[in-house]
Coordinates of C-alpha atoms in Angstrom, one line a residue:
Chain C
M1 CA -61.8 207.6 236.4
K2 CA -64.6 208.7 234.1
L3 CA -68.1 208.3 235.6
K4 CA -71.2 207.6 233.5
P5 CA -74.0 210.1 234.1
G6 CA -76.0 207.5 236.0
E7 CA -73.2 207.3 238.5
M8 CA -73.0 211.0 239.0
V9 CA -76.0 211.0 241.4
I10 CA -75.6 208.9 244.6
D11 CA -79.0 208.3 246.2
Q12 CA -78.9 206.0 249.2
E13 CA -79.8 206.0 252.9
N14 CA -78.7 209.3 254.5
D15 CA -76.5 210.0 251.5
F16 CA -77.3 212.0 248.5
R17 CA -74.5 213.5 246.4
V18 CA -74.0 214.9 242.9
H19 CA -70.6 214.7 241.2
T20 CA -68.6 217.8 240.3
A21 CA -68.4 216.6 236.6
A22 CA -72.1 217.4 236.2
Y23 CA -71.2 221.1 236.6
V24 CA -67.9 221.3 234.8
D25 CA -67.8 218.7 232.0
P26 CA -68.8 219.9 228.5
V27 CA -69.7 216.4 227.5
I28 CA -72.3 216.3 230.2
F29 CA -73.7 219.6 228.9
A30 CA -74.1 218.3 225.4
L31 CA -75.9 215.2 226.8
E32 CA -78.1 217.4 229.0
M33 CA -79.3 219.2 225.9
E34 CA -80.0 216.0 224.0
R35 CA -81.6 214.0 226.8
I36 CA -83.2 216.7 229.0
F37 CA -83.9 219.9 227.1
E38 CA -84.7 218.2 223.8
Q39 CA -86.8 215.5 225.4
T40 CA -88.9 217.1 228.1
W41 CA -91.6 219.8 228.1
V42 CA -89.6 223.1 228.2
Y43 CA -91.2 226.4 229.0
V44 CA -90.9 228.8 226.0
G45 CA -93.1 231.8 226.8
H46 CA -96.3 233.2 228.1
E47 CA -99.4 233.9 226.1
S48 CA -99.5 237.5 227.3
E49 CA -96.2 238.0 225.4
V50 CA -97.8 237.2 222.0
P51 CA -101.4 238.5 222.5
E52 CA -102.2 239.5 218.9
A53 CA -102.0 237.6 215.6
G54 CA -98.6 238.3 214.2
D55 CA -96.9 238.9 217.5
Y56 CA -93.7 236.9 217.9
Q57 CA -90.7 236.5 220.1
T58 CA -87.5 234.6 219.7
S59 CA -86.0 232.3 222.3
V60 CA -84.3 228.9 222.7
V61 CA -85.3 225.4 223.6
G62 CA -82.1 224.2 225.2
T63 CA -79.6 225.9 222.9
Q64 CA -81.7 225.6 219.7
P65 CA -83.2 228.9 218.5
I66 CA -86.9 229.2 218.0
I67 CA -89.6 231.6 217.0
L68 CA -92.7 231.7 219.2
S69 CA -95.4 233.2 217.0
R70 CA -99.2 233.9 217.1
G71 CA -100.4 233.0 213.7
D72 CA -103.2 234.7 211.8
D73 CA -105.2 231.6 212.7
G74 CA -104.9 232.6 216.4
A75 CA -102.8 229.6 217.3
V76 CA -99.4 229.7 218.9
H77 CA -96.6 228.3 216.8
V78 CA -93.2 227.3 217.9
M79 CA -90.8 226.9 215.0
F80 CA -87.0 226.7 214.6
N81 CA -85.6 230.1 213.7
R82 CA -83.8 228.7 210.7
C83 CA -84.6 229.2 207.0
R84 CA -85.1 225.8 205.3
H85 CA -82.9 226.9 202.4
R86 CA -79.4 227.6 203.6
G87 CA -80.0 227.9 207.4
S88 CA -80.0 231.7 208.0
A89 CA -81.8 232.8 211.2
L90 CA -85.1 234.6 210.1
C91 CA -85.7 236.8 213.1
R92 CA -82.9 238.6 214.8
D93 CA -85.1 240.8 217.0
E94 CA -86.1 239.5 220.4
R95 CA -89.8 240.4 219.8
G96 CA -91.9 242.1 217.3
H97 CA -94.9 241.9 215.0
A98 CA -94.8 240.3 211.6
D99 CA -97.3 239.0 209.0
Q100 CA -94.4 237.2 207.3
F101 CA -90.9 236.1 208.1
C102 CA -88.6 236.9 205.2
C103 CA -85.2 235.3 205.1
P104 CA -82.5 238.1 204.8
Y105 CA -80.2 235.9 202.8
H106 CA -82.1 234.9 199.6
G107 CA -85.6 236.2 200.3
W108 CA -87.6 233.1 201.0
V109 CA -90.9 234.2 202.6
Y110 CA -92.8 232.3 205.3
G111 CA -96.2 233.1 206.9
N112 CA -96.4 233.7 210.6
D113 CA -97.6 230.1 210.9
G114 CA -94.4 228.9 209.2
A115 CA -95.8 228.0 205.8
L116 CA -93.5 228.7 202.9
Q117 CA -95.2 231.3 200.8
G118 CA -92.7 232.3 198.3
I119 CA -89.3 231.7 196.8
P120 CA -87.6 234.5 194.7
Q121 CA -86.6 233.5 191.2
A122 CA -88.5 230.2 191.6
D123 CA -87.6 229.1 188.1
G124 CA -84.3 228.0 189.5
Y125 CA -86.1 225.0 191.0
P126 CA -88.1 222.4 189.1
P127 CA -91.9 222.9 189.0
T128 CA -92.3 219.8 191.0
L129 CA -90.7 221.5 194.1
D130 CA -93.1 220.9 197.0
K131 CA -93.3 224.1 198.9
S132 CA -95.7 222.6 201.4
A133 CA -92.9 220.4 202.7
L134 CA -90.5 223.3 203.1
G135 CA -92.3 225.4 205.7
L136 CA -90.4 226.4 208.9
M137 CA -89.8 223.3 211.0
H138 CA -92.2 223.3 213.8
V139 CA -91.2 221.7 217.1
P140 CA -93.0 218.4 217.4
R141 CA -95.3 219.4 220.3
V142 CA -96.6 222.6 221.8
A143 CA -99.1 222.9 224.7
T144 CA -100.3 225.5 227.0
Y145 CA -101.4 225.5 230.6
R146 CA -102.9 228.6 232.1
G147 CA -101.0 230.9 229.7
L148 CA -97.7 229.1 230.2
I149 CA -96.5 227.8 226.8
F150 CA -94.4 224.7 226.7
A151 CA -92.7 223.0 223.8
S152 CA -91.2 219.5 223.5
L153 CA -88.6 218.7 220.8
S154 CA -89.7 215.1 221.2
P155 CA -92.9 213.7 219.6
Y156 CA -92.8 210.9 222.2
G157 CA -93.7 210.7 225.8
E158 CA -96.3 212.2 228.2
S159 CA -98.7 214.9 227.3
L160 CA -98.2 218.2 229.1
E161 CA -101.2 217.4 231.2
E162 CA -99.7 214.2 232.4
R163 CA -96.4 215.8 233.0
L164 CA -97.9 218.5 235.2
C165 CA -99.8 216.0 237.3
Q166 CA -98.2 216.8 240.7
V167 CA -97.2 220.4 240.2
R168 CA -100.5 221.5 238.7
K169 CA -102.1 222.6 241.9
Y170 CA -99.2 224.8 242.8
V171 CA -99.2 226.4 239.3
D172 CA -102.9 227.1 239.9
H173 CA -102.2 228.8 243.3
W174 CA -99.6 230.9 241.6
C175 CA -101.9 232.0 238.7
D176 CA -104.8 232.6 241.1
R177 CA -103.0 235.5 242.8
S178 CA -105.0 237.3 240.2
P179 CA -108.7 237.1 241.2
I180 CA -109.6 236.5 237.6
G181 CA -106.8 234.0 237.1
K182 CA -105.1 236.1 234.5
L183 CA -101.5 237.4 234.4
T184 CA -99.5 239.6 232.1
L185 CA -95.7 239.5 231.9
S186 CA -93.8 242.7 232.1
R187 CA -91.7 243.7 229.1
G188 CA -89.1 245.1 231.5
I189 CA -87.0 242.0 232.0
H190 CA -84.2 241.5 234.5
R191 CA -81.5 239.5 232.8
F192 CA -78.5 237.9 234.4
S193 CA -75.6 236.4 232.7
Y194 CA -73.1 234.4 234.8
P195 CA -70.0 232.3 234.2
G196 CA -71.4 229.2 235.9
N197 CA -73.5 226.1 235.3
W198 CA -77.3 226.4 234.8
K199 CA -78.0 223.9 237.6
L200 CA -76.6 226.3 240.2
Q201 CA -79.7 228.5 239.5
M202 CA -81.9 225.4 239.6
D203 CA -80.4 224.3 242.9
N204 CA -80.7 227.7 244.5
G205 CA -84.2 228.8 243.4
V206 CA -85.8 226.1 245.7
D207 CA -83.2 226.4 248.4
G208 CA -84.6 227.5 251.7
Y209 CA -81.3 227.1 253.5
H210 CA -79.1 229.9 252.1
G211 CA -81.2 232.9 252.9
N212 CA -79.8 233.8 256.3
Y213 CA -76.3 233.7 255.0
V214 CA -76.3 234.9 251.4
H215 CA -78.9 237.5 252.1
E216 CA -77.5 238.8 255.4
S217 CA -77.0 242.1 253.7
F218 CA -80.5 242.4 252.5
L219 CA -81.9 241.3 255.8
K220 CA -80.0 244.1 257.4
V221 CA -81.4 246.5 254.8
V222 CA -84.9 245.3 255.7
E223 CA -84.2 245.6 259.5
R224 CA -82.8 249.1 259.1
A225 CA -86.0 250.1 257.3
G226 CA -87.9 249.0 260.4
E227 CA -89.8 246.2 258.5
T228 CA -88.7 242.9 259.9
S229 CA -85.9 242.1 262.3
V230 CA -83.2 239.7 261.2
R231 CA -84.2 237.5 264.2
D232 CA -87.9 237.4 263.0
V233 CA -86.8 236.5 259.5
T234 CA -84.6 233.7 260.8
E235 CA -87.6 232.4 262.7
L236 CA -89.9 232.7 259.8
R237 CA -87.4 230.8 257.6
R238 CA -88.0 227.8 259.9
T239 CA -91.7 227.7 259.1
G240 CA -93.3 225.8 256.2
Y241 CA -91.9 223.0 254.0
V242 CA -90.1 222.1 250.9
R243 CA -91.6 219.6 248.6
G244 CA -89.9 217.4 246.0
L245 CA -92.4 216.4 243.3
S246 CA -92.5 214.1 240.3
H247 CA -90.7 215.0 237.1
G248 CA -88.0 216.9 238.9
D249 CA -90.3 219.7 240.1
G250 CA -90.2 221.1 243.6
L251 CA -91.1 224.1 245.7
I252 CA -90.6 226.1 248.9
D253 CA -93.9 226.3 250.6
R254 CA -94.3 228.7 253.5
P255 CA -97.6 229.7 254.9
Y256 CA -96.6 233.3 255.4
G257 CA -95.2 235.2 252.5
G258 CA -94.5 238.7 253.7
M259 CA -91.0 238.2 255.0
A260 CA -87.5 239.5 254.2
G261 CA -88.6 242.4 252.0
Q262 CA -91.0 240.3 250.0
F263 CA -94.3 241.8 249.1
D264 CA -96.6 241.5 252.1
Y265 CA -99.9 240.1 250.9
H266 CA -101.2 240.0 254.4
N267 CA -101.0 243.8 254.8
P268 CA -104.4 244.7 256.1
A269 CA -104.3 247.8 253.9
L270 CA -105.0 245.5 250.9
T271 CA -108.7 245.3 251.8
E272 CA -109.9 245.5 248.2
Y273 CA -107.5 242.8 247.0
H274 CA -108.4 240.5 249.8
R275 CA -112.1 241.0 249.1
L276 CA -111.6 240.2 245.4
L277 CA -109.7 237.0 246.2
Q278 CA -112.2 235.8 248.8
E279 CA -115.1 236.5 246.4
A280 CA -113.4 234.5 243.7
Y281 CA -111.9 231.6 245.7
G282 CA -113.3 231.7 249.3
A283 CA -111.3 232.3 252.5
G284 CA -109.5 228.9 252.8
R285 CA -108.1 228.9 249.3
T286 CA -107.2 232.6 249.5
A287 CA -105.0 231.9 252.5
T288 CA -103.2 229.2 250.5
I289 CA -102.8 231.5 247.5
L290 CA -101.3 234.2 249.7
G291 CA -98.5 232.0 251.1
Q292 CA -95.0 232.0 249.8
Q293 CA -94.5 229.3 247.1
N294 CA -91.4 229.3 244.9
V295 CA -92.2 226.6 242.4
F296 CA -89.7 225.0 240.0
L297 CA -90.8 223.2 236.9
F298 CA -87.9 221.1 235.7
P299 CA -85.8 221.9 233.8
N300 CA -86.0 225.6 233.1
L301 CA -88.9 227.4 234.8
F302 CA -89.5 229.0 238.2
L303 CA -92.8 230.6 239.3
F304 CA -91.8 233.1 241.9
E305 CA -94.2 235.4 243.7
S306 CA -93.2 238.5 241.7
H307 CA -91.9 236.9 238.5
V308 CA -91.4 234.1 236.0
R309 CA -87.8 233.0 236.0
V310 CA -86.3 231.2 233.0
I311 CA -83.0 229.4 233.0
K312 CA -81.2 229.5 229.7
P313 CA -78.1 227.2 229.6
M314 CA -75.6 228.6 227.1
S315 CA -72.7 226.2 227.8
I316 CA -71.4 224.2 230.7
D317 CA -70.2 227.3 232.5
H318 CA -72.3 230.1 231.0
T319 CA -75.9 230.7 231.9
V320 CA -78.5 233.4 231.3
V321 CA -81.3 233.8 233.7
E322 CA -84.4 235.9 232.9
M323 CA -86.8 237.3 235.5
R324 CA -90.0 238.6 234.0
P325 CA -92.2 240.4 236.5
V326 CA -95.8 239.4 236.6
M327 CA -98.7 241.8 236.6
L328 CA -101.9 240.5 238.2
E329 CA -105.0 241.3 236.1
G330 CA -108.2 242.3 237.8
V331 CA -106.6 244.0 240.8
P332 CA -106.1 247.7 241.6
D333 CA -103.2 249.2 239.6
D334 CA -101.3 250.4 242.7
L335 CA -101.1 246.8 243.9
N336 CA -99.0 245.9 240.8
T337 CA -96.9 249.0 241.1
A338 CA -96.1 248.2 244.8
R339 CA -95.3 244.6 243.9
L340 CA -93.0 245.8 241.2
R341 CA -91.1 248.2 243.5
T342 CA -90.7 245.4 246.0
H343 CA -89.4 243.2 243.2
E344 CA -86.9 245.7 242.0
R345 CA -85.5 246.2 245.5
F346 CA -84.3 242.6 245.7
F347 CA -84.1 241.2 242.2
G348 CA -82.3 242.0 239.0
P349 CA -78.6 242.7 238.4
A350 CA -78.8 246.0 240.3
G351 CA -81.1 244.6 243.1
M352 CA -80.0 244.2 246.7
G353 CA -80.5 240.5 246.9
A354 CA -80.3 238.5 243.6
P355 CA -76.7 239.6 242.8
D356 CA -75.6 238.0 246.0
D357 CA -77.2 234.7 244.8
V358 CA -75.5 235.0 241.5
E359 CA -72.2 235.6 243.3
M360 CA -72.7 232.3 245.0
F361 CA -73.1 230.5 241.7
V362 CA -69.8 232.0 240.6
N363 CA -68.2 231.2 243.9
V364 CA -69.3 227.6 243.4
Q365 CA -68.1 227.5 239.8
S366 CA -64.7 228.8 241.2
G367 CA -64.6 226.2 244.0
L368 CA -65.5 223.4 241.6
Q369 CA -62.2 223.9 239.8
A370 CA -60.9 222.0 242.7
R371 CA -61.9 218.8 241.0
A372 CA -59.8 216.7 243.4
V373 CA -62.9 217.0 245.7
D374 CA -65.5 214.8 243.9
W375 CA -68.8 215.4 245.3
M376 CA -71.5 218.0 246.3
I377 CA -73.5 217.0 249.3
L378 CA -77.3 217.3 248.9
S379 CA -78.5 215.1 251.8
R380 CA -79.8 217.8 254.0
G381 CA -83.1 216.5 255.6
L382 CA -82.9 213.2 253.8
H383 CA -83.3 211.4 257.2
R384 CA -86.4 213.4 258.1
E385 CA -88.3 213.8 254.9
V386 CA -91.6 212.0 254.5
R387 CA -93.5 210.9 251.5
N388 CA -97.1 212.1 251.8
E389 CA -100.3 210.5 250.4
D390 CA -99.9 212.5 247.2
G391 CA -96.4 211.1 246.6
E392 CA -94.6 214.3 247.5
F393 CA -91.3 214.2 249.4
V394 CA -91.9 216.7 252.1
G395 CA -89.1 218.2 254.2
A396 CA -88.5 221.0 256.6
S397 CA -88.2 224.4 254.9
T398 CA -84.4 224.4 254.8
D399 CA -84.0 220.8 253.5
E400 CA -82.8 219.8 250.1
A401 CA -85.8 217.6 249.0
P402 CA -86.6 219.7 245.9
Q403 CA -83.0 219.5 244.7
R404 CA -83.0 215.8 245.2
A405 CA -86.2 215.5 243.2
A406 CA -84.5 217.4 240.4
Y407 CA -81.4 215.3 240.4
R408 CA -83.4 212.0 240.5
E409 CA -85.1 213.2 237.3
W410 CA -81.8 214.4 235.9
R411 CA -80.3 211.0 236.4
R412 CA -83.3 209.2 235.0
L413 CA -83.3 211.3 231.8
M414 CA -79.5 211.2 231.4
C415 CA -79.5 207.4 231.5
A416 CA -82.4 207.1 229.1
E417 CA -81.6 206.6 225.4
P418 CA -84.1 209.0 223.7
P419 CA -86.8 207.0 221.8
G420 CA -86.9 207.1 218.0
E421 CA -84.7 209.1 215.7
R422 CA -84.0 212.7 216.7
F423 CA -86.4 215.3 215.3
P424 CA -88.5 213.1 213.0
C425 CA -90.7 216.1 212.5
T426 CA -91.4 217.7 209.1
Chain S
M1 CA -76.2 277.0 234.6
T2 CA -73.3 277.1 232.2
R3 CA -71.9 274.0 230.6
E4 CA -68.8 274.4 232.7
E5 CA -70.9 274.5 235.9
A6 CA -72.8 271.4 234.8
E7 CA -69.6 269.6 234.1
S8 CA -68.1 270.4 237.4
L9 CA -71.3 269.0 239.1
L10 CA -71.1 265.8 237.1
F11 CA -67.4 265.5 237.6
R12 CA -67.9 265.9 241.3
E13 CA -70.6 263.2 241.4
A14 CA -68.3 260.9 239.5
R15 CA -65.5 261.5 241.9
F16 CA -67.7 260.8 244.9
L17 CA -68.8 257.5 243.4
D18 CA -65.3 256.5 242.4
E19 CA -63.9 257.3 245.8
R20 CA -66.7 255.6 247.5
R21 CA -67.8 258.8 249.2
F22 CA -71.4 257.6 249.0
D23 CA -72.8 259.9 251.7
E24 CA -71.5 262.9 249.9
W25 CA -73.0 261.5 246.7
L26 CA -76.4 261.2 248.5
S27 CA -76.2 264.8 249.6
M28 CA -76.1 265.9 246.0
F29 CA -79.8 264.8 245.5
T30 CA -83.0 266.4 246.7
A31 CA -85.2 264.5 249.2
D32 CA -87.8 264.0 246.5
C33 CA -85.4 262.6 243.9
L34 CA -85.7 259.8 241.5
Y35 CA -82.7 257.7 240.4
W36 CA -83.9 255.6 237.4
V37 CA -82.2 253.0 235.3
P38 CA -84.8 251.5 233.0
T39 CA -84.7 248.2 231.1
V40 CA -87.0 249.3 228.3
D41 CA -88.9 252.4 227.2
G42 CA -92.3 252.3 228.8
D43 CA -94.3 252.8 232.0
P44 CA -92.1 252.2 235.0
D45 CA -95.1 251.2 236.9
R46 CA -95.6 248.2 234.6
E47 CA -92.2 247.5 233.2
A48 CA -89.4 246.5 235.7
S49 CA -86.5 248.9 235.9
L50 CA -83.0 247.9 236.9
I51 CA -83.1 250.7 239.4
Y52 CA -86.1 252.9 240.4
D53 CA -85.0 254.5 243.6
D54 CA -86.3 257.3 245.7
H55 CA -84.0 258.9 248.3
P56 CA -84.7 256.3 251.0
R57 CA -83.9 253.4 248.7
M58 CA -80.7 255.2 247.6
Q59 CA -79.8 255.4 251.2
E60 CA -80.4 251.6 251.5
R61 CA -78.1 251.0 248.6
V62 CA -75.3 253.0 250.3
Y63 CA -75.9 251.4 253.6
R64 CA -75.7 247.9 251.9
L65 CA -72.4 248.8 250.2
L66 CA -70.8 250.4 253.2
E67 CA -72.1 248.5 256.2
T68 CA -73.2 245.0 255.3
K69 CA -71.7 241.8 253.9
A70 CA -73.0 242.3 250.3
Y71 CA -71.3 239.3 248.7
A72 CA -71.7 240.6 245.2
Q73 CA -69.5 243.5 246.3
L74 CA -66.9 241.3 248.2
P75 CA -64.4 242.2 246.8
P76 CA -65.9 245.6 245.9
S77 CA -66.1 247.0 242.4
R78 CA -63.5 249.6 241.5
T79 CA -65.1 252.1 239.2
Q80 CA -64.1 255.0 237.0
H81 CA -67.0 257.2 235.7
N82 CA -66.0 259.1 232.6
I83 CA -68.3 261.9 231.6
S84 CA -68.6 263.5 228.2
N85 CA -71.0 265.2 225.7
V86 CA -72.4 267.5 228.3
E87 CA -75.3 269.7 227.2
V88 CA -77.4 272.1 229.3
L89 CA -81.0 272.5 228.3
D90 CA -84.0 274.4 229.7
G91 CA -85.8 272.7 232.5
P92 CA -89.6 272.5 233.0
D93 CA -89.5 275.7 235.1
E94 CA -87.2 278.6 235.8
R95 CA -85.6 277.0 238.8
S96 CA -84.5 273.9 237.1
V97 CA -82.3 272.8 234.2
R98 CA -81.9 269.6 232.3
V99 CA -78.4 268.3 231.8
L100 CA -77.6 265.6 229.3
S101 CA -74.3 263.6 229.3
N102 CA -72.7 260.4 228.2
L103 CA -71.2 258.0 230.7
M104 CA -68.4 255.5 230.0
L105 CA -68.0 253.5 233.2
V106 CA -65.0 251.2 233.6
E107 CA -65.4 248.6 236.4
V108 CA -63.3 245.8 237.8
R109 CA -63.5 243.5 240.8
A110 CA -60.1 242.2 241.9
G111 CA -59.8 238.5 242.7
G112 CA -57.3 235.8 243.3
D113 CA -56.0 233.4 240.8
G114 CA -58.4 230.6 239.8
Q115 CA -61.5 232.7 240.6
V116 CA -64.3 232.8 238.1
G117 CA -66.1 236.1 237.3
T118 CA -63.6 238.6 238.8
G119 CA -60.4 240.1 237.6
R120 CA -61.8 241.4 234.3
L121 CA -62.4 245.0 233.3
R122 CA -66.0 245.7 232.2
L123 CA -67.2 248.6 230.2
L124 CA -70.7 250.1 230.6
A125 CA -72.0 252.9 228.4
A126 CA -75.0 255.0 229.1
R127 CA -76.9 258.2 228.1
C128 CA -77.7 260.2 231.2
A129 CA -80.4 262.8 231.7
Y130 CA -80.3 264.9 234.9
L131 CA -82.8 267.4 236.3
F132 CA -81.0 269.9 238.5
V133 CA -83.0 272.3 240.7
D134 CA -81.6 275.6 242.1
G135 CA -81.5 276.5 245.7
P136 CA -78.7 277.3 248.1
D137 CA -76.8 275.0 245.6
W138 CA -77.7 272.9 242.6
R139 CA -79.3 269.5 243.6
I140 CA -80.2 266.5 241.5
R141 CA -84.0 265.9 241.4
Q142 CA -83.8 263.2 238.7
K143 CA -81.0 261.1 237.3
K144 CA -82.0 258.8 234.5
L145 CA -79.3 256.5 233.2
S146 CA -80.1 254.6 230.0
L147 CA -77.5 251.9 229.5
I148 CA -77.0 251.1 225.8
D149 CA -77.4 247.4 226.7
R150 CA -80.2 248.0 229.3
D151 CA -82.3 245.1 228.0
L152 CA -79.4 242.6 227.7
P153 CA -78.0 240.3 230.4
H154 CA -75.7 241.7 233.0
H155 CA -73.6 239.8 235.4
N156 CA -73.5 242.2 238.3
L157 CA -74.6 245.8 238.6
S158 CA -74.5 245.9 242.4
F159 CA -72.2 248.9 242.6
I160 CA -73.5 252.4 242.0
L161 CA -73.8 253.3 238.3

């Protein structure tokens, strides 16, 4: 029996399931690229990564290679990393600074805004050749919100502003951990590669349920250091909420952040930082900002306390995850150093927490080879979640409301025939 | 310190790691040590490192490996640290020397049939820079390990490099 993608998510009373095929079938992966990653707003980078004209970095939208460049005009350009002539990638470096991009194959030269500036031995083409039509292909839409740069490979659909409607306030809280609302991403990046499906990272990043079990080891490390007892952490994990939002977004939202070896923003020693925040935002908003909010923006971006996390799906069972630590601007330097040391303790391939998460992704990918078992169960808390006046699905902190929001959006997009022809951009 | 002495110290460290004698490994370091595995060249207070451990955090790592259910190490990594290209250079003062070496680390986690992500040999290569200080015996004050793929994705570095 072959299910259609729309049949791979069961969403009914007290019953929410996702089919194994969504994680193991290469046909599904190809459709996800076409209907999700090439249709929605996808995070491609942060403005602090390309601060000066000529700065660039390379990345992907879905599996398509792009160059993110700051042009001499000051604008951010997102262009496919492919020479218009015979298809060679222009940039092989991950990041750099360039006034021009020169194709290594036959020497075609493009400006850092993508305009075709020169063709060697141009007499090989008729004088009527229109160079202005042969610049690097730009992605159809690029938009920025608070330094986060998004691209859409579709010229159709909502603006970024419309797309961010429900999640925007949580993005704001996250950015406003800096009293001047300004963040810089670290160049030191923790990168994971795992032989498993990209949605396993999606599912886990907003999962408030696994911590006591997967991270038992880290909790014991924290307890041994005299910081928080395993019992206290277990209690803290019961506080707060999860939220499933529109567009597949979601978050874990706990009022108190400094648990389980996370950076303790409530530490009274941070007097100066607290003063700066209260001056900027007032006491009430400061309390909200200092809570723990792990925010997911479907399909590929997490905003964690310490870092921006990007999911890069490589194939149905190969995923790269990047964790880029965030430096808060306008705060004492030693605050950022302390946050970084806390981050390194848990995260990254050599951290004492995140490798255990990744091990679960691989465990699941192993278990899913038992395809005789059809379904994954994601109904936790479905019977007790409520829809608040903002339209958010709110559950207890260990419930699976954010995952359900993501799979509802996944199903909607996977069932939708993309509008128009693909990439009608020039 | 002669090169032979340096080699014998590095070989001993490698043996302690490969035989999971982590407490003895810890005892080779000074109390004020730094064990650093960077991701990029730059300021470690601004750019995340894979590892930036002082002695207490190294102890945490060892405790995690030996005494807790660290799933990324269940089953545990088997390692073989191979050391070469050892050079002894002057240290910043009379009591210390710098030792450079290359590390080729072979690692495998066993696993049953049908498991994903285990059962394959992995190779890691790194340039190592040590600072040894003299006392009753030579101790490591700094160990900086620069993986040749330090800025690339890794699956699991939850053993001790």
